[in-house]
Amino acid sequence: MDINKLLLLLSDGKYHSGSELGELLGVSRTSIWKCLPQLHSMNVPIESLKGKGYRVPGGLDLLNKKIILESLPESLSSGIDLEILLSCSSTNDYLSQRIVVSNAKEFQVCLAELQTSGRGRRGRAWVSPFGKNIALSLGFVIEGGVDSLSGLSIVVGLAIAKALEALGVKNVGLKWPNDIYVNNKKIAGILVELSGEATTRWNVICGIGLNVLMSEEEGRGIDQAWTSLSQYVEVDRNEVVVQILRQLILLVDKFKMESFEAFISEWSNWDILLDKDVKVEPGGLVGRAKGINAQGALVLDVSGQKQLINAGEVSVRVK
Ligand code: BTN
């Protein structure tokens, strides 16, 4: 049975009897009942009530491939291979196994309603409960030496900031290298990974995690101040994906064609660390943040001396 179709029927939040669902899906009501463990294992908050049937309280805002592709300009949608998964360990991992096999289109996109082992930067876990946030990976190929990649993660951050602004969110900021903040709380993070063995042809995967509808309870285990898009604007997850893809593809294409320098001054408009005293870990280096250089490194003024901090496994906090 197609579990996607069952979820779609339940997405209105109303009660549906087992026999009604079975009839609509061309299966027995026992088959519907047998799907419950799978839905529970994905943490879909499904309820069943004797005499009334099944419902998902509050309904579901499910991702929809047709809506997303049709909402994008044809010039963009024609270059995208889009896959929406109900559940996977991590969309970055999923795409890394696909991108080498199939890159018929310029961009491979994978979205998942649930990630069971979502990964963040610096080996941290990333929380994405079923149907609540956006877990999106964009895969593409970049030709050129390793220099051709510097600044890419900054560009991806800019794209997400612009997408949030286009959705009407105020007070969006970027924290080097690529965390997205709203009102000083983290709303999205980016994990750029390279795969393939070539040194002049890189398989790039940009993973984006954006909190959209996550409740306090669902985000309880997160050990830093965080926020969700629904706190600021009325949201439809498909529209959020459309805005992200629009900005992302536009900027990644620009990045592939022009040099990173084209983005440096734009970064300063969003830079929440600019002119702040910060501490870099590991190491504990303290200095005043002075923006980024032509490679996307963070520039620090340390007692009058310029020091460069490269992204990778470091974290920067305002002192
Ligand atoms: C961070 O700020 O630590 C980066 C978070 C990146 C999370 C996204 S969600 C989609 C993609 N799949 C993953 O496993 N991680 C990234």
Short mmCIF file of C-alpha atoms and ligand atoms in Angstrom, two decimals:
data_model
loop_
_atom_site.label_atom_id
_atom_site.label_comp_id
_atom_site.label_asym_id
_atom_site.label_seq_id
_atom_site.Cartn_x
_atom_site.Cartn_y
_atom_site.Cartn_z
CA MET A 1 0.00 0.00 0.00
CA ASP A 2 1.16 3.52 -0.78
CA ILE A 3 1.81 5.08 2.61
CA ASN A 4 2.19 8.51 0.95
CA LYS A 5 -1.43 8.34 -0.17
CA LEU A 6 -2.58 7.30 3.29
CA LEU A 7 -0.73 10.25 4.84
CA LEU A 8 -2.26 12.57 2.28
CA LEU A 9 -5.77 11.43 3.24
CA LEU A 10 -4.96 11.92 6.92
CA SER A 11 -3.31 15.28 6.35
CA ASP A 12 -6.63 17.14 6.81
CA GLY A 13 -6.55 16.34 10.55
CA LYS A 14 -10.10 14.85 10.47
CA TYR A 15 -11.22 11.38 11.49
CA HIS A 16 -11.39 8.79 8.71
CA SER A 17 -12.72 5.30 9.31
CA GLY A 18 -10.57 2.31 8.40
CA SER A 19 -13.12 1.18 5.82
CA GLU A 20 -13.30 4.65 4.21
CA LEU A 21 -9.49 4.80 3.96
CA GLY A 22 -9.34 1.22 2.68
CA GLU A 23 -11.92 1.94 0.01
CA LEU A 24 -10.15 5.09 -1.17
CA LEU A 25 -6.82 3.27 -1.33
CA GLY A 26 -8.14 0.01 -2.76
CA VAL A 27 -7.07 -2.12 0.22
CA SER A 28 -8.75 -3.78 3.20
CA ARG A 29 -9.23 -1.97 6.48
CA THR A 30 -6.89 -4.52 8.04
CA SER A 31 -4.14 -3.30 5.70
CA ILE A 32 -4.73 0.23 6.99
CA TRP A 33 -4.48 -1.01 10.56
CA LYS A 34 -1.25 -2.84 9.68
CA CYS A 35 0.33 0.47 8.61
CA LEU A 36 0.04 1.92 12.11
CA PRO A 37 3.35 0.57 13.45
CA GLN A 38 5.17 2.10 10.47
CA LEU A 39 3.51 5.47 11.08
CA HIS A 40 4.30 5.27 14.78
CA SER A 41 7.93 4.39 14.02
CA MET A 42 8.15 7.62 11.99
CA ASN A 43 6.60 9.51 14.94
CA VAL A 44 3.55 10.52 12.93
CA PRO A 45 1.19 11.56 15.74
CA ILE A 46 -1.71 9.35 14.62
CA GLU A 47 -4.66 8.70 16.94
CA SER A 48 -7.30 6.02 16.65
CA LEU A 49 -10.72 6.15 18.28
CA LYS A 50 -13.18 3.29 18.32
CA GLY A 51 -16.17 4.07 16.10
CA LYS A 52 -14.52 7.10 14.50
CA GLY A 53 -11.31 5.80 12.94
CA TYR A 54 -7.95 7.50 12.57
CA ARG A 55 -6.76 11.07 12.57
CA VAL A 56 -3.61 13.16 12.87
CA PRO A 57 -4.53 15.97 15.27
CA GLY A 58 -3.73 19.34 13.72
CA GLY A 59 -3.23 17.72 10.32
CA LEU A 60 -0.04 17.47 8.28
CA ASP A 61 1.62 19.97 5.96
CA LEU A 62 3.22 17.44 3.61
CA LEU A 63 5.80 18.16 0.95
CA ASN A 64 4.52 17.75 -2.58
CA LYS A 65 6.77 17.29 -5.61
CA LYS A 66 4.21 18.51 -8.16
CA ILE A 67 3.43 21.70 -6.21
CA ILE A 68 7.12 22.47 -5.73
CA LEU A 69 8.12 21.91 -9.36
CA GLU A 70 5.11 23.76 -10.75
CA SER A 71 5.75 26.75 -8.50
CA LEU A 72 9.28 27.19 -9.79
CA PRO A 73 10.01 28.98 -13.07
CA GLU A 74 10.38 26.41 -15.85
CA SER A 75 13.99 27.54 -16.37
CA LEU A 76 14.78 26.28 -12.85
CA SER A 77 12.51 23.24 -12.54
CA SER A 78 13.80 21.79 -15.82
CA GLY A 79 17.29 21.56 -14.35
CA ILE A 80 16.26 19.77 -11.15
CA ASP A 81 15.86 16.10 -10.30
CA LEU A 82 13.67 16.18 -7.20
CA GLU A 83 13.04 13.31 -4.84
CA ILE A 84 10.89 13.49 -1.68
CA LEU A 85 11.36 10.73 0.87
CA LEU A 86 9.09 9.97 3.79
CA SER A 87 12.04 8.92 5.88
CA CYS A 88 15.79 8.49 5.53
CA SER A 89 18.81 8.58 7.79
CA SER A 90 20.14 11.82 6.26
CA THR A 91 19.34 13.52 2.95
CA ASN A 92 23.06 14.30 2.53
CA ASP A 93 23.91 10.60 2.83
CA TYR A 94 21.09 9.61 0.52
CA LEU A 95 22.23 12.03 -2.15
CA SER A 96 25.89 11.11 -1.82
CA GLN A 97 24.97 7.60 -2.94
CA ARG A 98 22.94 8.92 -5.87
CA ILE A 99 24.89 11.86 -7.24
CA VAL A 100 27.71 9.80 -8.69
CA VAL A 101 25.29 7.39 -10.33
CA SER A 102 22.91 9.91 -11.79
CA ASN A 103 23.66 13.47 -12.60
CA ALA A 104 21.66 13.74 -15.76
CA LYS A 105 20.22 17.05 -14.56
CA GLU A 106 22.36 19.89 -13.26
CA PHE A 107 20.88 19.74 -9.75
CA GLN A 108 19.84 16.75 -7.65
CA VAL A 109 17.50 17.63 -4.79
CA CYS A 110 16.46 15.35 -1.97
CA LEU A 111 13.91 16.29 0.69
CA ALA A 112 12.76 14.12 3.58
CA GLU A 113 9.77 14.39 5.89
CA LEU A 114 11.85 12.69 8.58
CA GLN A 115 15.58 12.21 9.11
CA THR A 116 16.45 9.49 11.58
CA SER A 117 20.16 10.40 11.85
CA GLY A 118 20.36 13.97 10.59
CA ARG A 119 23.88 15.35 10.82
CA GLY A 120 25.04 18.82 11.74
CA ARG A 121 28.46 20.46 11.59
CA ARG A 122 31.23 19.32 13.92
CA GLY A 123 29.77 15.83 14.35
CA ARG A 124 26.58 17.04 15.99
CA ALA A 125 23.13 15.57 15.47
CA TRP A 126 20.43 17.56 13.65
CA VAL A 127 16.82 17.22 14.76
CA SER A 128 14.11 16.93 12.04
CA PRO A 129 10.84 15.47 13.36
CA PHE A 130 8.32 14.07 10.86
CA GLY A 131 6.65 16.72 8.68
CA LYS A 132 7.86 19.68 10.74
CA ASN A 133 11.05 21.12 9.34
CA ILE A 134 12.86 21.26 6.02
CA ALA A 135 15.67 18.76 5.46
CA LEU A 136 16.96 19.46 1.98
CA SER A 137 20.10 18.43 0.16
CA LEU A 138 21.19 19.92 -3.13
CA GLY A 139 23.77 18.01 -5.13
CA PHE A 140 25.71 19.27 -8.13
CA VAL A 141 29.11 19.11 -9.77
CA ILE A 142 31.72 21.86 -9.74
CA GLU A 143 34.63 21.77 -12.14
CA GLY A 144 37.96 23.23 -11.04
CA GLY A 145 40.65 22.98 -8.40
CA VAL A 146 40.00 23.14 -4.69
CA ASP A 147 40.08 26.95 -4.87
CA SER A 148 36.90 26.89 -6.91
CA LEU A 149 35.04 25.74 -3.78
CA SER A 150 36.14 28.40 -1.32
CA GLY A 151 33.27 30.52 -0.16
CA LEU A 152 30.61 28.08 -1.33
CA SER A 153 29.17 27.52 2.14
CA ILE A 154 28.95 31.31 2.60
CA VAL A 155 26.99 31.54 -0.65
CA VAL A 156 24.56 28.85 0.51
CA GLY A 157 23.98 30.80 3.74
CA LEU A 158 23.27 33.95 1.75
CA ALA A 159 20.71 32.04 -0.34
CA ILE A 160 18.85 30.84 2.76
CA ALA A 161 18.89 34.31 4.32
CA LYS A 162 17.41 35.74 1.11
CA ALA A 163 14.78 33.01 0.96
CA LEU A 164 13.69 33.82 4.53
CA GLU A 165 13.54 37.51 3.71
CA ALA A 166 11.42 36.73 0.63
CA LEU A 167 9.05 34.83 2.94
CA GLY A 168 8.62 38.01 4.99
CA VAL A 169 10.89 37.18 7.95
CA LYS A 170 12.54 40.17 9.63
CA ASN A 171 15.83 40.32 11.57
CA VAL A 172 17.52 37.53 9.63
CA GLY A 173 21.27 37.30 10.20
CA LEU A 174 24.18 35.06 9.27
CA LYS A 175 26.77 33.83 11.71
CA TRP A 176 30.02 32.80 10.09
CA PRO A 177 30.48 30.40 8.44
CA ASN A 178 26.88 29.59 7.62
CA ASP A 179 24.40 29.53 10.50
CA ILE A 180 21.18 31.38 9.92
CA TYR A 181 19.70 33.31 12.82
CA VAL A 182 16.46 35.17 13.45
CA ASN A 183 16.27 37.45 16.49
CA ASN A 184 19.54 35.96 17.76
CA LYS A 185 18.24 32.36 17.71
CA LYS A 186 19.38 29.74 15.24
CA ILE A 187 16.74 28.86 12.68
CA ALA A 188 18.78 26.98 10.06
CA GLY A 189 22.13 25.32 9.52
CA ILE A 190 24.13 24.17 6.53
CA LEU A 191 26.39 21.16 6.04
CA VAL A 192 28.41 21.26 2.82
CA GLU A 193 30.09 17.96 1.95
CA LEU A 194 32.25 16.86 -0.95
CA SER A 195 32.31 13.40 -2.40
CA GLY A 196 34.02 11.70 -5.32
CA GLU A 197 37.73 11.21 -5.72
CA ALA A 198 38.55 13.74 -8.37
CA THR A 199 40.53 16.87 -7.65
CA THR A 200 39.19 18.87 -10.55
CA ARG A 201 35.60 17.68 -10.56
CA TRP A 202 33.81 17.85 -7.23
CA ASN A 203 30.53 16.26 -6.26
CA VAL A 204 29.11 18.82 -3.90
CA ILE A 205 26.25 18.24 -1.49
CA CYS A 206 24.77 21.19 0.33
CA GLY A 207 22.55 20.03 3.17
CA ILE A 208 20.15 22.56 4.63
CA GLY A 209 18.14 22.11 7.78
CA LEU A 210 15.51 24.76 8.51
CA ASN A 211 13.16 24.73 11.49
CA VAL A 212 9.63 25.46 10.33
CA LEU A 213 6.94 24.04 12.60
CA MET A 214 9.01 22.40 15.32
CA SER A 215 7.44 22.65 18.79
CA GLU A 216 9.28 23.35 22.06
CA GLU A 217 8.74 19.72 23.02
CA GLU A 218 10.16 18.37 19.75
CA GLY A 219 13.24 20.58 20.00
CA ARG A 220 13.83 19.93 23.70
CA GLY A 221 17.16 18.18 23.17
CA ILE A 222 18.76 21.05 21.23
CA ASP A 223 21.55 22.61 23.29
CA GLN A 224 21.48 26.14 21.90
CA ALA A 225 18.92 28.91 21.45
CA TRP A 226 16.76 27.99 18.44
CA THR A 227 13.63 29.17 16.74
CA SER A 228 11.17 28.11 14.03
CA LEU A 229 9.80 29.91 10.99
CA SER A 230 6.18 29.58 12.13
CA GLN A 231 6.98 31.97 15.00
CA TYR A 232 7.31 34.80 12.49
CA VAL A 233 5.25 34.06 9.37
CA GLU A 234 2.37 31.86 8.35
CA VAL A 235 4.05 29.07 6.54
CA ASP A 236 3.41 26.42 3.96
CA ARG A 237 6.39 24.05 3.76
CA ASN A 238 6.13 23.69 -0.01
CA GLU A 239 6.37 27.46 -0.45
CA VAL A 240 9.37 27.50 1.86
CA VAL A 241 11.10 24.86 -0.30
CA VAL A 242 10.26 26.82 -3.45
CA GLN A 243 11.86 29.99 -2.05
CA ILE A 244 14.93 28.07 -0.90
CA LEU A 245 15.41 26.38 -4.28
CA ARG A 246 14.90 29.64 -6.16
CA GLN A 247 17.59 31.48 -4.21
CA LEU A 248 19.91 28.53 -3.90
CA ILE A 249 20.03 27.69 -7.58
CA LEU A 250 20.30 31.34 -8.57
CA LEU A 251 23.27 31.93 -6.26
CA VAL A 252 24.99 28.59 -6.89
CA ASP A 253 24.81 29.25 -10.65
CA LYS A 254 26.26 32.72 -10.07
CA PHE A 255 28.98 31.21 -7.87
CA LYS A 256 29.87 28.69 -10.59
CA MET A 257 30.17 31.42 -13.22
CA GLU A 258 31.64 34.34 -11.29
CA SER A 259 34.21 34.50 -8.54
CA PHE A 260 33.34 34.45 -4.84
CA GLU A 261 34.32 38.11 -4.58
CA ALA A 262 30.93 39.03 -6.03
CA PHE A 263 29.38 37.90 -2.71
CA ILE A 264 31.70 39.46 -0.12
CA SER A 265 30.02 42.82 0.24
CA GLU A 266 26.63 41.12 0.37
CA TRP A 267 27.78 39.05 3.33
CA SER A 268 28.40 42.17 5.39
CA ASN A 269 24.69 43.08 5.15
CA TRP A 270 23.79 39.94 7.11
CA ASP A 271 26.91 39.41 9.26
CA ILE A 272 25.85 39.24 12.92
CA LEU A 273 29.44 38.92 14.16
CA LEU A 274 30.72 42.08 12.47
CA ASP A 275 32.67 44.26 14.93
CA LYS A 276 31.80 41.95 17.83
CA ASP A 277 34.37 40.43 20.17
CA VAL A 278 34.34 36.69 19.56
CA LYS A 279 36.01 33.55 20.83
CA VAL A 280 37.02 30.72 18.48
CA GLU A 281 36.93 27.11 19.71
CA PRO A 282 38.89 24.91 19.90
CA GLY A 283 41.83 27.03 20.90
CA GLY A 284 40.07 29.90 22.66
CA LEU A 285 41.44 32.61 20.33
CA VAL A 286 39.77 35.95 21.07
CA GLY A 287 39.47 38.84 18.65
CA ARG A 288 37.15 41.32 16.99
CA ALA A 289 35.29 39.99 13.92
CA LYS A 290 36.00 42.05 10.78
CA GLY A 291 34.01 40.24 8.10
CA ILE A 292 35.33 37.71 5.58
CA ASN A 293 38.14 37.64 3.04
CA ALA A 294 38.16 36.62 -0.64
CA GLN A 295 38.28 32.93 0.32
CA GLY A 296 35.38 33.12 2.78
CA ALA A 297 37.65 32.94 5.84
CA LEU A 298 36.67 34.92 8.94
CA VAL A 299 38.91 37.94 9.51
CA LEU A 300 39.77 38.61 13.14
CA ASP A 301 41.52 41.58 14.63
CA VAL A 302 43.61 40.09 17.44
CA SER A 303 45.33 42.90 19.37
CA GLY A 304 45.83 44.87 16.15
CA GLN A 305 47.02 41.85 14.12
CA LYS A 306 44.92 40.34 11.33
CA GLN A 307 44.25 36.62 11.76
CA LEU A 308 42.29 34.41 9.41
CA ILE A 309 40.01 31.62 10.61
CA ASN A 310 39.06 28.96 8.10
CA ALA A 311 35.71 27.21 8.35
CA GLY A 312 35.75 23.49 8.99
CA GLU A 313 35.71 22.25 12.50
CA VAL A 314 35.63 25.51 14.42
CA SER A 315 32.89 27.30 16.30
CA VAL A 316 32.73 31.01 16.97
CA ARG A 317 30.80 32.62 19.80
CA VAL A 318 30.20 36.22 20.73
CA LYS A 319 32.01 36.93 24.00
C1 BTN B 1 24.55 22.64 11.37
O1 BTN B 1 24.21 23.79 11.60
O2 BTN B 1 25.15 21.97 12.22
C2 BTN B 1 24.27 22.03 10.02
C3 BTN B 1 22.93 21.34 9.97
C4 BTN B 1 22.63 20.71 8.62
C5 BTN B 1 21.39 19.84 8.66
C6 BTN B 1 20.97 19.39 7.29
S1 BTN B 1 19.35 18.71 7.27
C7 BTN B 1 19.60 18.18 5.64
C8 BTN B 1 21.00 17.64 5.56
N1 BTN B 1 21.04 16.27 6.01
C9 BTN B 1 21.78 16.13 7.12
O3 BTN B 1 21.98 15.04 7.71
N2 BTN B 1 22.26 17.31 7.51
C10 BTN B 1 21.85 18.37 6.62
#
